[in-house]
PDB file of C-alpha atoms in Angstrom:
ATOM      1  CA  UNK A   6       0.000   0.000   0.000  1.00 85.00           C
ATOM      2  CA  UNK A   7       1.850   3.310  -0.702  1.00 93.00           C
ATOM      3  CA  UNK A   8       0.017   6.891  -0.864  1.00 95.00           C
ATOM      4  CA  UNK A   9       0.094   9.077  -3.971  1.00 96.00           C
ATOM      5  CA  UNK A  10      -1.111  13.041  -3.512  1.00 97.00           C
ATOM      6  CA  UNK A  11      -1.843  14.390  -6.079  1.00 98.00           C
ATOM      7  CA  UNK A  12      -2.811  18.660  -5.568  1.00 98.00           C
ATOM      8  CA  UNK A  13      -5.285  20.212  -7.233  1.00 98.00           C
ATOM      9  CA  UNK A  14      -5.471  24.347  -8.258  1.00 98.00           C
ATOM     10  CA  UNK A  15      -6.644  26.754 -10.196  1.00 97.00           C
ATOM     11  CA  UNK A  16      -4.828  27.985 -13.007  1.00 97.00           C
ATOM     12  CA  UNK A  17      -3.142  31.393 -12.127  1.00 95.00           C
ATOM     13  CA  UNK A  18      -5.143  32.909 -14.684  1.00 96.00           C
ATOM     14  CA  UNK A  19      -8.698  31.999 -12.873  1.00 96.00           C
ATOM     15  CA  UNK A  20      -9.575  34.378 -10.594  1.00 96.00           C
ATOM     16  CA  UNK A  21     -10.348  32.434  -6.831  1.00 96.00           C
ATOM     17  CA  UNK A  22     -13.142  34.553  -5.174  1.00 96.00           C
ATOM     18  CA  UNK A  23     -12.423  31.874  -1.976  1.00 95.00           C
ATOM     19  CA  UNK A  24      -8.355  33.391  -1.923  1.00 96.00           C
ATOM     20  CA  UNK A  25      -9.579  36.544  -1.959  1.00 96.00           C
ATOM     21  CA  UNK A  26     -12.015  36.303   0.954  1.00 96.00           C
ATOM     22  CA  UNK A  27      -9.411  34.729   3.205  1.00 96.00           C
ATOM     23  CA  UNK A  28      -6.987  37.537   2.360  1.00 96.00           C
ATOM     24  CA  UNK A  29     -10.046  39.988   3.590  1.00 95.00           C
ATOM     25  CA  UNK A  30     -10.173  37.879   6.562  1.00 94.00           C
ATOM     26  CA  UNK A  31      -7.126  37.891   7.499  1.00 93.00           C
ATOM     27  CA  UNK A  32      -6.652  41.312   7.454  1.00 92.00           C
ATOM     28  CA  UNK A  33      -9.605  41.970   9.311  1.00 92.00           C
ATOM     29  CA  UNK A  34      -8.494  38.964  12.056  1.00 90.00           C
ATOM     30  CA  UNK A  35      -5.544  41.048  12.226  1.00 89.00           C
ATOM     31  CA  UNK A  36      -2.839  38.367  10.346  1.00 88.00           C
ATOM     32  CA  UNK A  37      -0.696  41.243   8.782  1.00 86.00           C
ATOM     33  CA  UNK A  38       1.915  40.432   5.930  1.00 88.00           C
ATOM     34  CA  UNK A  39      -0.353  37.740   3.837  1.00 93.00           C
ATOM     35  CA  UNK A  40      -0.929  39.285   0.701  1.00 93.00           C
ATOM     36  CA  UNK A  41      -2.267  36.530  -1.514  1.00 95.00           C
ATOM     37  CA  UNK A  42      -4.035  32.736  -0.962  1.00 97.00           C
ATOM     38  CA  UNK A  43      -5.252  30.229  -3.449  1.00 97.00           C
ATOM     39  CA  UNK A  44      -7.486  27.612  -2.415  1.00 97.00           C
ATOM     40  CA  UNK A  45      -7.115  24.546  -4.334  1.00 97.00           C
ATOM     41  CA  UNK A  46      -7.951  20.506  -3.128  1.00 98.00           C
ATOM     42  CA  UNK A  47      -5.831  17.708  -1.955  1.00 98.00           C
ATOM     43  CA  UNK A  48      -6.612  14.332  -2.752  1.00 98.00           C
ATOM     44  CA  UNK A  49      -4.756  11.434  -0.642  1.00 97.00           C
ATOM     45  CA  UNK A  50      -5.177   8.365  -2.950  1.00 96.00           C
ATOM     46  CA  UNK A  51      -4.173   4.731  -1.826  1.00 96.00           C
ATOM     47  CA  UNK A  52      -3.077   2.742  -4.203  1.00 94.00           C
ATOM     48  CA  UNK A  53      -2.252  -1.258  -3.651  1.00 92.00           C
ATOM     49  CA  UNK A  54       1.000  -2.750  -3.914  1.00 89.00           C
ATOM     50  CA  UNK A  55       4.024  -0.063  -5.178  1.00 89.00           C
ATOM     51  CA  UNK A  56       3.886   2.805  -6.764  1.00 90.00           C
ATOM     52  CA  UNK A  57       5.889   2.320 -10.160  1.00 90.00           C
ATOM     53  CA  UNK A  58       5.865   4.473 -13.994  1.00 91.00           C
ATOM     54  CA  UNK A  59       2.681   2.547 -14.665  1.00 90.00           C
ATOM     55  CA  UNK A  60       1.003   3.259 -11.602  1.00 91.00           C
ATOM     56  CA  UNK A  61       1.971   7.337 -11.176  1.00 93.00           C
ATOM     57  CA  UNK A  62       0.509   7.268 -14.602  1.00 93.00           C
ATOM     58  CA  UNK A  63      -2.655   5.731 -13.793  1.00 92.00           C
ATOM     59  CA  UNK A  64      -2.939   8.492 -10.897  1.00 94.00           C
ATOM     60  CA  UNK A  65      -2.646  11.033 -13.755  1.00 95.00           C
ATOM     61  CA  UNK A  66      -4.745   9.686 -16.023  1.00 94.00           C
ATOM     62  CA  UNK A  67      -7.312   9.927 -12.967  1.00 94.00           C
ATOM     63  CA  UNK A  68      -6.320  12.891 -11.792  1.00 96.00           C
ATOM     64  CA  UNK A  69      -7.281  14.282 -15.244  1.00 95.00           C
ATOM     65  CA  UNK A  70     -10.237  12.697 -15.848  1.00 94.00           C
ATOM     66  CA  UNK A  71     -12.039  12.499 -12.506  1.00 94.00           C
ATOM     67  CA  UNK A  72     -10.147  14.824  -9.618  1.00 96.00           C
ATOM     68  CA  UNK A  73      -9.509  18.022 -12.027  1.00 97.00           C
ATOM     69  CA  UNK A  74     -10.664  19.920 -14.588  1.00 97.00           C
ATOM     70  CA  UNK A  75      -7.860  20.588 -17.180  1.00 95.00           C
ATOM     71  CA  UNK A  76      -9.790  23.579 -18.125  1.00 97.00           C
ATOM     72  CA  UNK A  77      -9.688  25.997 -15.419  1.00 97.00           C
ATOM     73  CA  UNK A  78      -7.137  23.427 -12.931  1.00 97.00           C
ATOM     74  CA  UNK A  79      -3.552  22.523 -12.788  1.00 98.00           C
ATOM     75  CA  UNK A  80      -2.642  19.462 -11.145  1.00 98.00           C
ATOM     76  CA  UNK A  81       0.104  17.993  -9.613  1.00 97.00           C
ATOM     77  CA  UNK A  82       0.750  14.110  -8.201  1.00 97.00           C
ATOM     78  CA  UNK A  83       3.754  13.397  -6.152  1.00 94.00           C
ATOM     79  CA  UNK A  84       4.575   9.893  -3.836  1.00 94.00           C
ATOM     80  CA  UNK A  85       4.244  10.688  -0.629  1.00 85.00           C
TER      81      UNK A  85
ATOM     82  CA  UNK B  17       7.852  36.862  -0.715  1.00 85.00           C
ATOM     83  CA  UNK B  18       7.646  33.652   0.173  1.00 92.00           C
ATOM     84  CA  UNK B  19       5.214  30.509   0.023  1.00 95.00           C
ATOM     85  CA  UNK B  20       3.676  28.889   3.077  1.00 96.00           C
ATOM     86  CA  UNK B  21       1.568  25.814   2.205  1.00 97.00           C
ATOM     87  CA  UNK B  22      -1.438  24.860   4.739  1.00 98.00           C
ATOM     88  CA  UNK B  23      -3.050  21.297   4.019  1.00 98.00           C
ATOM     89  CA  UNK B  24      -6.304  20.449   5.317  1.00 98.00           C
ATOM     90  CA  UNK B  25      -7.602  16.840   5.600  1.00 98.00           C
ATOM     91  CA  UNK B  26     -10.320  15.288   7.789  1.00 97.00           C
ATOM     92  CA  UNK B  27      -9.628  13.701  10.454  1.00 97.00           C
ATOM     93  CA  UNK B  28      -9.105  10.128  10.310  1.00 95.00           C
ATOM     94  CA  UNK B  29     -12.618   8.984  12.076  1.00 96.00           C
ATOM     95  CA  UNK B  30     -14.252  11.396  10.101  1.00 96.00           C
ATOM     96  CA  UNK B  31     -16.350   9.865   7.283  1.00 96.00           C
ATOM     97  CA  UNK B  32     -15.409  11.182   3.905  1.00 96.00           C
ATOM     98  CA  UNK B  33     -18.574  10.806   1.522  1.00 96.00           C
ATOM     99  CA  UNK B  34     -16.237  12.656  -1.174  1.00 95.00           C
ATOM    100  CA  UNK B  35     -13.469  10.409  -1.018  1.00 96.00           C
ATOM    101  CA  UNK B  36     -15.737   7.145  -0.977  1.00 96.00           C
ATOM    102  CA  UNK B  37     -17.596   8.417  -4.328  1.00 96.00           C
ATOM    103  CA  UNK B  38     -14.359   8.711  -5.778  1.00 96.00           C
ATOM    104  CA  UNK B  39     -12.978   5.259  -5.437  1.00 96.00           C
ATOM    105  CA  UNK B  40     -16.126   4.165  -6.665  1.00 95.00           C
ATOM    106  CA  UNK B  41     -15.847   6.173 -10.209  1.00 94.00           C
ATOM    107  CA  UNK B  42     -12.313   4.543 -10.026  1.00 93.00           C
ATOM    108  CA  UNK B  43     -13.552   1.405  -9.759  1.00 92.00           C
ATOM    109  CA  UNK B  44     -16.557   2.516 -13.051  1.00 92.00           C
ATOM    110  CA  UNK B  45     -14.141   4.108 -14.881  1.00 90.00           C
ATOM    111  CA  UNK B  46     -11.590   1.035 -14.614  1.00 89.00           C
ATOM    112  CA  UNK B  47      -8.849   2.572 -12.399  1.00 88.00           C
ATOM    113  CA  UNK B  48      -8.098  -0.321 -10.267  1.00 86.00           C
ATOM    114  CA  UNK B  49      -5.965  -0.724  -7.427  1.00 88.00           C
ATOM    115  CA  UNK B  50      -7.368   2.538  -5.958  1.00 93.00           C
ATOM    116  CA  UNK B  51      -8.452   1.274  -2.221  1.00 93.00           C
ATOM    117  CA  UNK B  52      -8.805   4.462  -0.976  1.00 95.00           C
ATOM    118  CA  UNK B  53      -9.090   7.972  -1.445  1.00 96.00           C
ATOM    119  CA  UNK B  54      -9.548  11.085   1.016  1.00 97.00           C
ATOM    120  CA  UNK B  55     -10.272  15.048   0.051  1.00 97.00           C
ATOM    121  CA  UNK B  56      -9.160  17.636   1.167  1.00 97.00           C
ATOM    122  CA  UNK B  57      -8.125  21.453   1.101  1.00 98.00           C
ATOM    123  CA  UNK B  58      -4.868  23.035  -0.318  1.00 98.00           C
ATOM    124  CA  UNK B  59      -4.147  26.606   1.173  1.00 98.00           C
ATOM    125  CA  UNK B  60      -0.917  28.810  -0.636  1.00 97.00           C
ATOM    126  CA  UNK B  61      -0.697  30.969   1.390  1.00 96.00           C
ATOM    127  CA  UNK B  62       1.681  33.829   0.344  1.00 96.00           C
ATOM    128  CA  UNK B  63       3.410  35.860   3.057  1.00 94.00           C
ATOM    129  CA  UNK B  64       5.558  39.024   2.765  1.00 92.00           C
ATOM    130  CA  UNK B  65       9.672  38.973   3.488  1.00 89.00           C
ATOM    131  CA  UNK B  66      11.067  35.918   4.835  1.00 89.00           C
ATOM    132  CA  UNK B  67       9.645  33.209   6.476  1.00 90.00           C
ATOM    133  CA  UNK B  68      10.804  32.758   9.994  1.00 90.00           C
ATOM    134  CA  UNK B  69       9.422  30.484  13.172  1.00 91.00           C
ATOM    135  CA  UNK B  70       7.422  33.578  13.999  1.00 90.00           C
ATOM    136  CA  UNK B  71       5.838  34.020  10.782  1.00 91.00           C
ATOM    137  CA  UNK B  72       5.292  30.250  10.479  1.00 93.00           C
ATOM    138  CA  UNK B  73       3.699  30.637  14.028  1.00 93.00           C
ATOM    139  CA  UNK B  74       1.325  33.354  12.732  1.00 92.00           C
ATOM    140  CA  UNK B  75       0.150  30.627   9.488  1.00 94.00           C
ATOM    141  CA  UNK B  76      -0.546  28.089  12.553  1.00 95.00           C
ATOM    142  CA  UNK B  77      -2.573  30.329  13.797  1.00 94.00           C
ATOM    143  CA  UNK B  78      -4.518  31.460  10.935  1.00 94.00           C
ATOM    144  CA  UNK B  79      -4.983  27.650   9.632  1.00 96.00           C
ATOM    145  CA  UNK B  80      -6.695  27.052  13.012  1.00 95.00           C
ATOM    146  CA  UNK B  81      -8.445  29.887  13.236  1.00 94.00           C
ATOM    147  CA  UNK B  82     -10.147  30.328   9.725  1.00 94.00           C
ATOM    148  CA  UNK B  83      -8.664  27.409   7.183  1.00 96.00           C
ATOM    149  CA  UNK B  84      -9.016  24.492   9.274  1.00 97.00           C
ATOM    150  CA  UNK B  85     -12.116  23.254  11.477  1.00 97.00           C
ATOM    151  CA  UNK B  86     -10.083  21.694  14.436  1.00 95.00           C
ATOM    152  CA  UNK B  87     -12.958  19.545  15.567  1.00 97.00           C
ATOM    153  CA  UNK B  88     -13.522  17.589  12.697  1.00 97.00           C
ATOM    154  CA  UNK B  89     -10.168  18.437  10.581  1.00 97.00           C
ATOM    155  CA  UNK B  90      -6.807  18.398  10.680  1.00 97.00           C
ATOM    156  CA  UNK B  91      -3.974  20.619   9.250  1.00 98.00           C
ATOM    157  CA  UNK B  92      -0.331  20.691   8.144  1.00 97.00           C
ATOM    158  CA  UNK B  93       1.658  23.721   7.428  1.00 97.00           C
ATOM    159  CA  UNK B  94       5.328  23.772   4.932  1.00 94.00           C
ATOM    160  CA  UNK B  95       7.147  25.357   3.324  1.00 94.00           C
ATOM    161  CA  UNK B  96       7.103  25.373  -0.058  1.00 85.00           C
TER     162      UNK B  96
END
């Protein structure tokens, strides 16, 4: 059993209302000196037996197909 | 200007509805070997000047108090 992440975000060029809010927040909570934050998702994905080519590749293929959307979302999977 | 990353995953006796619908598209979709799969959130969290133990104390803070639920999540903060 070995654990692949893989991290989901926006593009850069998508704006990410969520960032924004929590930079308003901060501010307002009184957490000077943070001046941007992008909210993205992390996905902790199991997979049996070791993690090879074949099977960081699978990840991928899932990653874009079910966990992003290449459209608007960058993704990256690293081993944990 | 430097980039503090803040991960947020559910606790471990926390069900995960998300994560359970995903390994079952794996398993529709033919991804096998995906046992399982939790979601979570991905914070980049950008913070002016250098990052030092007190600025990395002031993330902590700010994960807890606004990123992370602490009763039903929990939170790592890096480094990037």
């Amino acid at each position: 059993m070995a654990r692949v992440i893989v991290d989901v975000m926006l593009k850069p060029e998508i704006l990410d209302p969520q960032g924004q809010a929590i930079v308003g927040a901060c501010q307002r909570l009184g957490f000077s000196g943070v001046s941007h934050v992008r909210q993205g998702k992390r996905f902790e994905v199991d997979v049996e037996g070791e993690v090879d080519d074949a099977k960081l590749a699978d990840v991928r293929r899932l990653a874009e197909t079910l966990l992003a959307n290449p459209v608007i979302e960058d993704f990256e999977v690293h081993v944990e």
